[in-house]
Amino acid sequence: MGFSLRSSIDDASPSHYRTHKMFLYFNYIILGAASSCIFLTLSLRLVPSIVGLFFILLHITTIAGAVSGCIAASSGTGRWYAAHMVATVLTAIFQGSVSVLIFTRSEDFLGDLNSYVREEDGVVILRLAGGLCVVIFCLEWVVLTLAFFLKYYSYVEGDISGGNAVKRSAKVQQEENLKDWPWPFQV
């Protein structure tokens, strides 16, 4: 059972179309916020630090998750949908925990990063990155919800594995089921 959107989204229902557009917009916002976080962390000159490398790797994974979401919305393959969901859930958890760490222990976290920037300036830059981590955390859960609705709309509209049974009325489906019965039971 895969995630599928029609190649021409214009003939979809209005709610499906709006959800698709919102999904793409939120993924684009996540892309911008994660790349901004990378530039903020690079301004702390964190390259020699292993913690700084993991911090940058978290944002690269966030970008990869948002890109896979955009690809899943446009290509309609289940593989990209699964990759998007896994990457988004993992990065949301890590973004939330990193933001809590940044806001509760900024000085200690900055010391672990081996930054060459003055401590006062480093704390300000780190808290800006922490604020973006909070924004990314919230947006990723919104994107997960929108991805669920996109999959639901695709299922209801019959795009997934011939799921046209959901779209048919109960009367039509009952008449089709009666045709399969033996002759004496057909009415």
PDB file of C-alpha atoms in Angstrom:
ATOM      1  CA  MET A   1       0.000   0.000   0.000  1.00  0.00           C
ATOM      2  CA  GLY A   2       1.791   3.096  -1.203  1.00  0.00           C
ATOM      3  CA  PHE A   3       1.368   6.812  -1.109  1.00  0.00           C
ATOM      4  CA  SER A   4       0.117   8.142  -4.381  1.00  0.00           C
ATOM      5  CA  LEU A   5      -1.001  11.487  -5.632  1.00  0.00           C
ATOM      6  CA  ARG A   6      -2.251  12.041  -9.109  1.00  0.00           C
ATOM      7  CA  SER A   7       0.206  13.640 -11.463  1.00  0.00           C
ATOM      8  CA  SER A   8      -2.417  16.244 -12.233  1.00  0.00           C
ATOM      9  CA  ILE A   9      -3.551  17.461  -8.825  1.00  0.00           C
ATOM     10  CA  ASP A  10      -5.921  19.984 -10.401  1.00  0.00           C
ATOM     11  CA  ASP A  11      -8.715  17.435 -10.896  1.00  0.00           C
ATOM     12  CA  ALA A  12      -8.550  16.360  -7.237  1.00  0.00           C
ATOM     13  CA  SER A  13     -11.021  17.511  -4.620  1.00  0.00           C
ATOM     14  CA  PRO A  14     -10.552  21.066  -3.296  1.00  0.00           C
ATOM     15  CA  SER A  15      -9.559  19.822   0.166  1.00  0.00           C
ATOM     16  CA  HIS A  16      -6.968  17.471  -1.344  1.00  0.00           C
ATOM     17  CA  TYR A  17      -5.574  20.309  -3.454  1.00  0.00           C
ATOM     18  CA  ARG A  18      -5.334  22.690  -0.476  1.00  0.00           C
ATOM     19  CA  THR A  19      -3.742  20.033   1.713  1.00  0.00           C
ATOM     20  CA  HIS A  20      -1.206  19.258  -1.014  1.00  0.00           C
ATOM     21  CA  LYS A  21      -0.256  22.929  -1.346  1.00  0.00           C
ATOM     22  CA  MET A  22       0.022  23.401   2.436  1.00  0.00           C
ATOM     23  CA  PHE A  23       2.160  20.255   2.665  1.00  0.00           C
ATOM     24  CA  LEU A  24       4.569  21.636   0.074  1.00  0.00           C
ATOM     25  CA  TYR A  25       4.684  25.113   1.666  1.00  0.00           C
ATOM     26  CA  PHE A  26       5.449  23.737   5.122  1.00  0.00           C
ATOM     27  CA  ASN A  27       8.173  21.509   3.701  1.00  0.00           C
ATOM     28  CA  TYR A  28       9.704  24.551   1.996  1.00  0.00           C
ATOM     29  CA  ILE A  29       9.626  26.466   5.284  1.00  0.00           C
ATOM     30  CA  ILE A  30      11.354  23.538   7.013  1.00  0.00           C
ATOM     31  CA  LEU A  31      13.995  23.561   4.265  1.00  0.00           C
ATOM     32  CA  GLY A  32      14.666  27.249   4.852  1.00  0.00           C
ATOM     33  CA  ALA A  33      14.742  26.958   8.641  1.00  0.00           C
ATOM     34  CA  ALA A  34      17.082  23.954   8.606  1.00  0.00           C
ATOM     35  CA  SER A  35      19.485  25.599   6.180  1.00  0.00           C
ATOM     36  CA  SER A  36      19.431  28.745   8.340  1.00  0.00           C
ATOM     37  CA  CYS A  37      20.285  26.591  11.349  1.00  0.00           C
ATOM     38  CA  ILE A  38      23.241  25.146   9.447  1.00  0.00           C
ATOM     39  CA  PHE A  39      24.535  28.629   8.692  1.00  0.00           C
ATOM     40  CA  LEU A  40      24.057  29.715  12.298  1.00  0.00           C
ATOM     41  CA  THR A  41      25.974  26.719  13.578  1.00  0.00           C
ATOM     42  CA  LEU A  42      28.721  27.279  11.020  1.00  0.00           C
ATOM     43  CA  SER A  43      29.011  30.865  12.278  1.00  0.00           C
ATOM     44  CA  LEU A  44      30.002  29.379  15.634  1.00  0.00           C
ATOM     45  CA  ARG A  45      32.976  27.738  13.871  1.00  0.00           C
ATOM     46  CA  LEU A  46      32.021  24.250  15.033  1.00  0.00           C
ATOM     47  CA  VAL A  47      33.746  22.176  12.367  1.00  0.00           C
ATOM     48  CA  PRO A  48      36.463  20.665  14.644  1.00  0.00           C
ATOM     49  CA  SER A  49      33.894  19.525  17.226  1.00  0.00           C
ATOM     50  CA  ILE A  50      32.166  16.124  17.010  1.00  0.00           C
ATOM     51  CA  VAL A  51      29.074  17.582  18.737  1.00  0.00           C
ATOM     52  CA  GLY A  52      29.005  20.389  16.166  1.00  0.00           C
ATOM     53  CA  LEU A  53      29.256  17.825  13.380  1.00  0.00           C
ATOM     54  CA  PHE A  54      26.291  15.909  14.800  1.00  0.00           C
ATOM     55  CA  PHE A  55      24.363  19.165  15.153  1.00  0.00           C
ATOM     56  CA  ILE A  56      24.956  19.971  11.488  1.00  0.00           C
ATOM     57  CA  LEU A  57      24.160  16.359  10.519  1.00  0.00           C
ATOM     58  CA  LEU A  58      20.797  16.699  12.289  1.00  0.00           C
ATOM     59  CA  HIS A  59      19.925  19.674  10.105  1.00  0.00           C
ATOM     60  CA  ILE A  60      21.106  17.884   6.970  1.00  0.00           C
ATOM     61  CA  THR A  61      18.811  14.983   7.881  1.00  0.00           C
ATOM     62  CA  THR A  62      15.991  17.487   8.380  1.00  0.00           C
ATOM     63  CA  ILE A  63      16.619  18.880   4.912  1.00  0.00           C
ATOM     64  CA  ALA A  64      16.699  15.359   3.451  1.00  0.00           C
ATOM     65  CA  GLY A  65      13.363  14.586   5.117  1.00  0.00           C
ATOM     66  CA  ALA A  66      11.747  17.734   3.737  1.00  0.00           C
ATOM     67  CA  VAL A  67      13.104  17.035   0.250  1.00  0.00           C
ATOM     68  CA  SER A  68      11.803  13.457   0.380  1.00  0.00           C
ATOM     69  CA  GLY A  69       8.409  14.878   1.401  1.00  0.00           C
ATOM     70  CA  CYS A  70       8.349  17.139  -1.624  1.00  0.00           C
ATOM     71  CA  ILE A  71       9.379  14.230  -3.854  1.00  0.00           C
ATOM     72  CA  ALA A  72       6.720  11.996  -2.299  1.00  0.00           C
ATOM     73  CA  ALA A  73       4.054  14.610  -2.956  1.00  0.00           C
ATOM     74  CA  SER A  74       5.039  14.992  -6.587  1.00  0.00           C
ATOM     75  CA  SER A  75       6.102  11.483  -7.633  1.00  0.00           C
ATOM     76  CA  GLY A  76       3.489   9.391  -5.867  1.00  0.00           C
ATOM     77  CA  THR A  77       5.691   6.495  -4.789  1.00  0.00           C
ATOM     78  CA  GLY A  78       5.340   4.774  -1.455  1.00  0.00           C
ATOM     79  CA  ARG A  79       9.088   4.487  -0.983  1.00  0.00           C
ATOM     80  CA  TRP A  80       9.524   8.263  -0.744  1.00  0.00           C
ATOM     81  CA  TYR A  81       6.503   8.533   1.546  1.00  0.00           C
ATOM     82  CA  ALA A  82       8.000   5.992   3.951  1.00  0.00           C
ATOM     83  CA  ALA A  83      11.389   7.711   3.849  1.00  0.00           C
ATOM     84  CA  HIS A  84       9.728  11.052   4.532  1.00  0.00           C
ATOM     85  CA  MET A  85       7.741   9.745   7.484  1.00  0.00           C
ATOM     86  CA  VAL A  86      10.743   8.045   9.107  1.00  0.00           C
ATOM     87  CA  ALA A  87      13.053  11.018   8.594  1.00  0.00           C
ATOM     88  CA  THR A  88      10.451  13.489   9.822  1.00  0.00           C
ATOM     89  CA  VAL A  89       9.625  11.574  12.993  1.00  0.00           C
ATOM     90  CA  LEU A  90      13.278  11.044  13.898  1.00  0.00           C
ATOM     91  CA  THR A  91      14.329  14.596  13.187  1.00  0.00           C
ATOM     92  CA  ALA A  92      11.316  15.982  15.053  1.00  0.00           C
ATOM     93  CA  ILE A  93      12.308  14.017  18.146  1.00  0.00           C
ATOM     94  CA  PHE A  94      15.945  15.099  17.899  1.00  0.00           C
ATOM     95  CA  GLN A  95      15.087  18.732  17.073  1.00  0.00           C
ATOM     96  CA  GLY A  96      12.892  18.903  20.165  1.00  0.00           C
ATOM     97  CA  SER A  97      15.518  17.401  22.430  1.00  0.00           C
ATOM     98  CA  VAL A  98      18.298  19.615  21.043  1.00  0.00           C
ATOM     99  CA  SER A  99      16.169  22.737  21.514  1.00  0.00           C
ATOM    100  CA  VAL A 100      15.493  21.797  25.137  1.00  0.00           C
ATOM    101  CA  LEU A 101      19.213  21.213  25.640  1.00  0.00           C
ATOM    102  CA  ILE A 102      20.070  24.560  24.050  1.00  0.00           C
ATOM    103  CA  PHE A 103      17.617  26.563  26.144  1.00  0.00           C
ATOM    104  CA  THR A 104      18.302  24.850  29.460  1.00  0.00           C
ATOM    105  CA  ARG A 105      22.099  24.490  29.292  1.00  0.00           C
ATOM    106  CA  SER A 106      23.355  26.972  26.694  1.00  0.00           C
ATOM    107  CA  GLU A 107      26.758  27.625  28.265  1.00  0.00           C
ATOM    108  CA  ASP A 108      27.520  23.935  28.826  1.00  0.00           C
ATOM    109  CA  PHE A 109      26.362  23.039  25.327  1.00  0.00           C
ATOM    110  CA  LEU A 110      28.497  25.814  23.862  1.00  0.00           C
ATOM    111  CA  GLY A 111      31.490  24.500  25.826  1.00  0.00           C
ATOM    112  CA  ASP A 112      30.956  21.006  24.371  1.00  0.00           C
ATOM    113  CA  LEU A 113      30.871  22.495  20.891  1.00  0.00           C
ATOM    114  CA  ASN A 114      34.429  23.880  21.220  1.00  0.00           C
ATOM    115  CA  SER A 115      33.411  27.174  19.654  1.00  0.00           C
ATOM    116  CA  TYR A 116      35.951  29.915  19.043  1.00  0.00           C
ATOM    117  CA  VAL A 117      33.367  32.689  19.422  1.00  0.00           C
ATOM    118  CA  ARG A 118      33.074  34.765  22.609  1.00  0.00           C
ATOM    119  CA  GLU A 119      30.748  33.088  25.073  1.00  0.00           C
ATOM    120  CA  GLU A 120      28.168  35.913  25.136  1.00  0.00           C
ATOM    121  CA  ASP A 121      27.936  36.031  21.342  1.00  0.00           C
ATOM    122  CA  GLY A 122      27.964  32.248  21.107  1.00  0.00           C
ATOM    123  CA  VAL A 123      25.040  31.922  23.518  1.00  0.00           C
ATOM    124  CA  VAL A 124      22.997  34.413  21.464  1.00  0.00           C
ATOM    125  CA  ILE A 125      23.763  32.570  18.218  1.00  0.00           C
ATOM    126  CA  LEU A 126      23.059  29.228  19.856  1.00  0.00           C
ATOM    127  CA  ARG A 127      19.703  30.423  21.199  1.00  0.00           C
ATOM    128  CA  LEU A 128      18.761  31.704  17.736  1.00  0.00           C
ATOM    129  CA  ALA A 129      19.523  28.225  16.420  1.00  0.00           C
ATOM    130  CA  GLY A 130      17.506  26.779  19.311  1.00  0.00           C
ATOM    131  CA  GLY A 131      14.547  28.968  18.378  1.00  0.00           C
ATOM    132  CA  LEU A 132      14.740  27.676  14.825  1.00  0.00           C
ATOM    133  CA  CYS A 133      14.895  24.126  16.218  1.00  0.00           C
ATOM    134  CA  VAL A 134      11.627  24.776  18.058  1.00  0.00           C
ATOM    135  CA  VAL A 135      10.050  26.131  14.860  1.00  0.00           C
ATOM    136  CA  ILE A 136      11.272  23.101  12.911  1.00  0.00           C
ATOM    137  CA  PHE A 137       9.963  20.767  15.627  1.00  0.00           C
ATOM    138  CA  CYS A 138       6.460  22.258  15.442  1.00  0.00           C
ATOM    139  CA  LEU A 139       6.418  22.394  11.641  1.00  0.00           C
ATOM    140  CA  GLU A 140       7.504  18.773  11.336  1.00  0.00           C
ATOM    141  CA  TRP A 141       4.497  17.605  13.341  1.00  0.00           C
ATOM    142  CA  VAL A 142       2.249  19.758  11.148  1.00  0.00           C
ATOM    143  CA  VAL A 143       3.846  18.172   8.064  1.00  0.00           C
ATOM    144  CA  LEU A 144       3.280  14.689   9.500  1.00  0.00           C
ATOM    145  CA  THR A 145      -0.388  15.496  10.029  1.00  0.00           C
ATOM    146  CA  LEU A 146      -0.708  16.868   6.492  1.00  0.00           C
ATOM    147  CA  ALA A 147       1.026  13.766   5.091  1.00  0.00           C
ATOM    148  CA  PHE A 148      -1.537  11.613   6.886  1.00  0.00           C
ATOM    149  CA  PHE A 149      -4.384  13.627   5.367  1.00  0.00           C
ATOM    150  CA  LEU A 150      -2.828  13.420   1.903  1.00  0.00           C
ATOM    151  CA  LYS A 151      -2.650   9.652   2.197  1.00  0.00           C
ATOM    152  CA  TYR A 152      -6.234   9.566   3.429  1.00  0.00           C
ATOM    153  CA  TYR A 153      -7.474  11.725   0.541  1.00  0.00           C
ATOM    154  CA  SER A 154      -5.577   9.558  -1.930  1.00  0.00           C
ATOM    155  CA  TYR A 155      -7.217   6.471  -0.472  1.00  0.00           C
ATOM    156  CA  VAL A 156     -10.702   7.977  -0.518  1.00  0.00           C
ATOM    157  CA  GLU A 157     -10.314   9.195  -4.086  1.00  0.00           C
ATOM    158  CA  GLY A 158      -9.252   5.716  -5.151  1.00  0.00           C
ATOM    159  CA  ASP A 159      -5.625   6.365  -6.047  1.00  0.00           C
ATOM    160  CA  ILE A 160      -4.113   3.675  -3.837  1.00  0.00           C
ATOM    161  CA  SER A 161      -4.161   0.068  -5.061  1.00  0.00           C
ATOM    162  CA  GLY A 162      -7.557   0.288  -6.696  1.00  0.00           C
ATOM    163  CA  GLY A 163      -9.294   1.583  -3.581  1.00  0.00           C
ATOM    164  CA  ASN A 164     -12.380   2.644  -5.536  1.00  0.00           C
ATOM    165  CA  ALA A 165     -14.607   0.749  -3.115  1.00  0.00           C
ATOM    166  CA  VAL A 166     -14.483   3.653  -0.699  1.00  0.00           C
ATOM    167  CA  LYS A 167     -15.756   6.051  -3.346  1.00  0.00           C
ATOM    168  CA  ARG A 168     -18.783   3.966  -4.400  1.00  0.00           C
ATOM    169  CA  SER A 169     -22.091   4.304  -2.650  1.00  0.00           C
ATOM    170  CA  ALA A 170     -23.406   1.529  -0.447  1.00  0.00           C
ATOM    171  CA  LYS A 171     -26.305   0.811  -2.821  1.00  0.00           C
ATOM    172  CA  VAL A 172     -24.031   0.281  -5.835  1.00  0.00           C
ATOM    173  CA  GLN A 173     -21.715  -1.917  -3.832  1.00  0.00           C
ATOM    174  CA  GLN A 174     -24.657  -3.959  -2.501  1.00  0.00           C
ATOM    175  CA  GLU A 175     -25.973  -4.512  -6.035  1.00  0.00           C
ATOM    176  CA  GLU A 176     -22.537  -5.672  -7.176  1.00  0.00           C
ATOM    177  CA  ASN A 177     -22.295  -8.059  -4.235  1.00  0.00           C
ATOM    178  CA  LEU A 178     -25.725  -9.546  -5.055  1.00  0.00           C
ATOM    179  CA  LYS A 179     -24.624 -10.349  -8.616  1.00  0.00           C
ATOM    180  CA  ASP A 180     -22.095 -12.815  -7.218  1.00  0.00           C
ATOM    181  CA  TRP A 181     -24.729 -14.809  -5.347  1.00  0.00           C
ATOM    182  CA  PRO A 182     -26.383 -17.924  -6.835  1.00  0.00           C
ATOM    183  CA  TRP A 183     -29.523 -17.391  -8.912  1.00  0.00           C
ATOM    184  CA  PRO A 184     -32.242 -18.254  -6.302  1.00  0.00           C
ATOM    185  CA  PHE A 185     -30.883 -15.670  -3.880  1.00  0.00           C
ATOM    186  CA  GLN A 186     -30.705 -12.779  -6.359  1.00  0.00           C
ATOM    187  CA  VAL A 187     -33.593 -10.379  -6.011  1.00  0.00           C
TER     188      VAL A 187
END
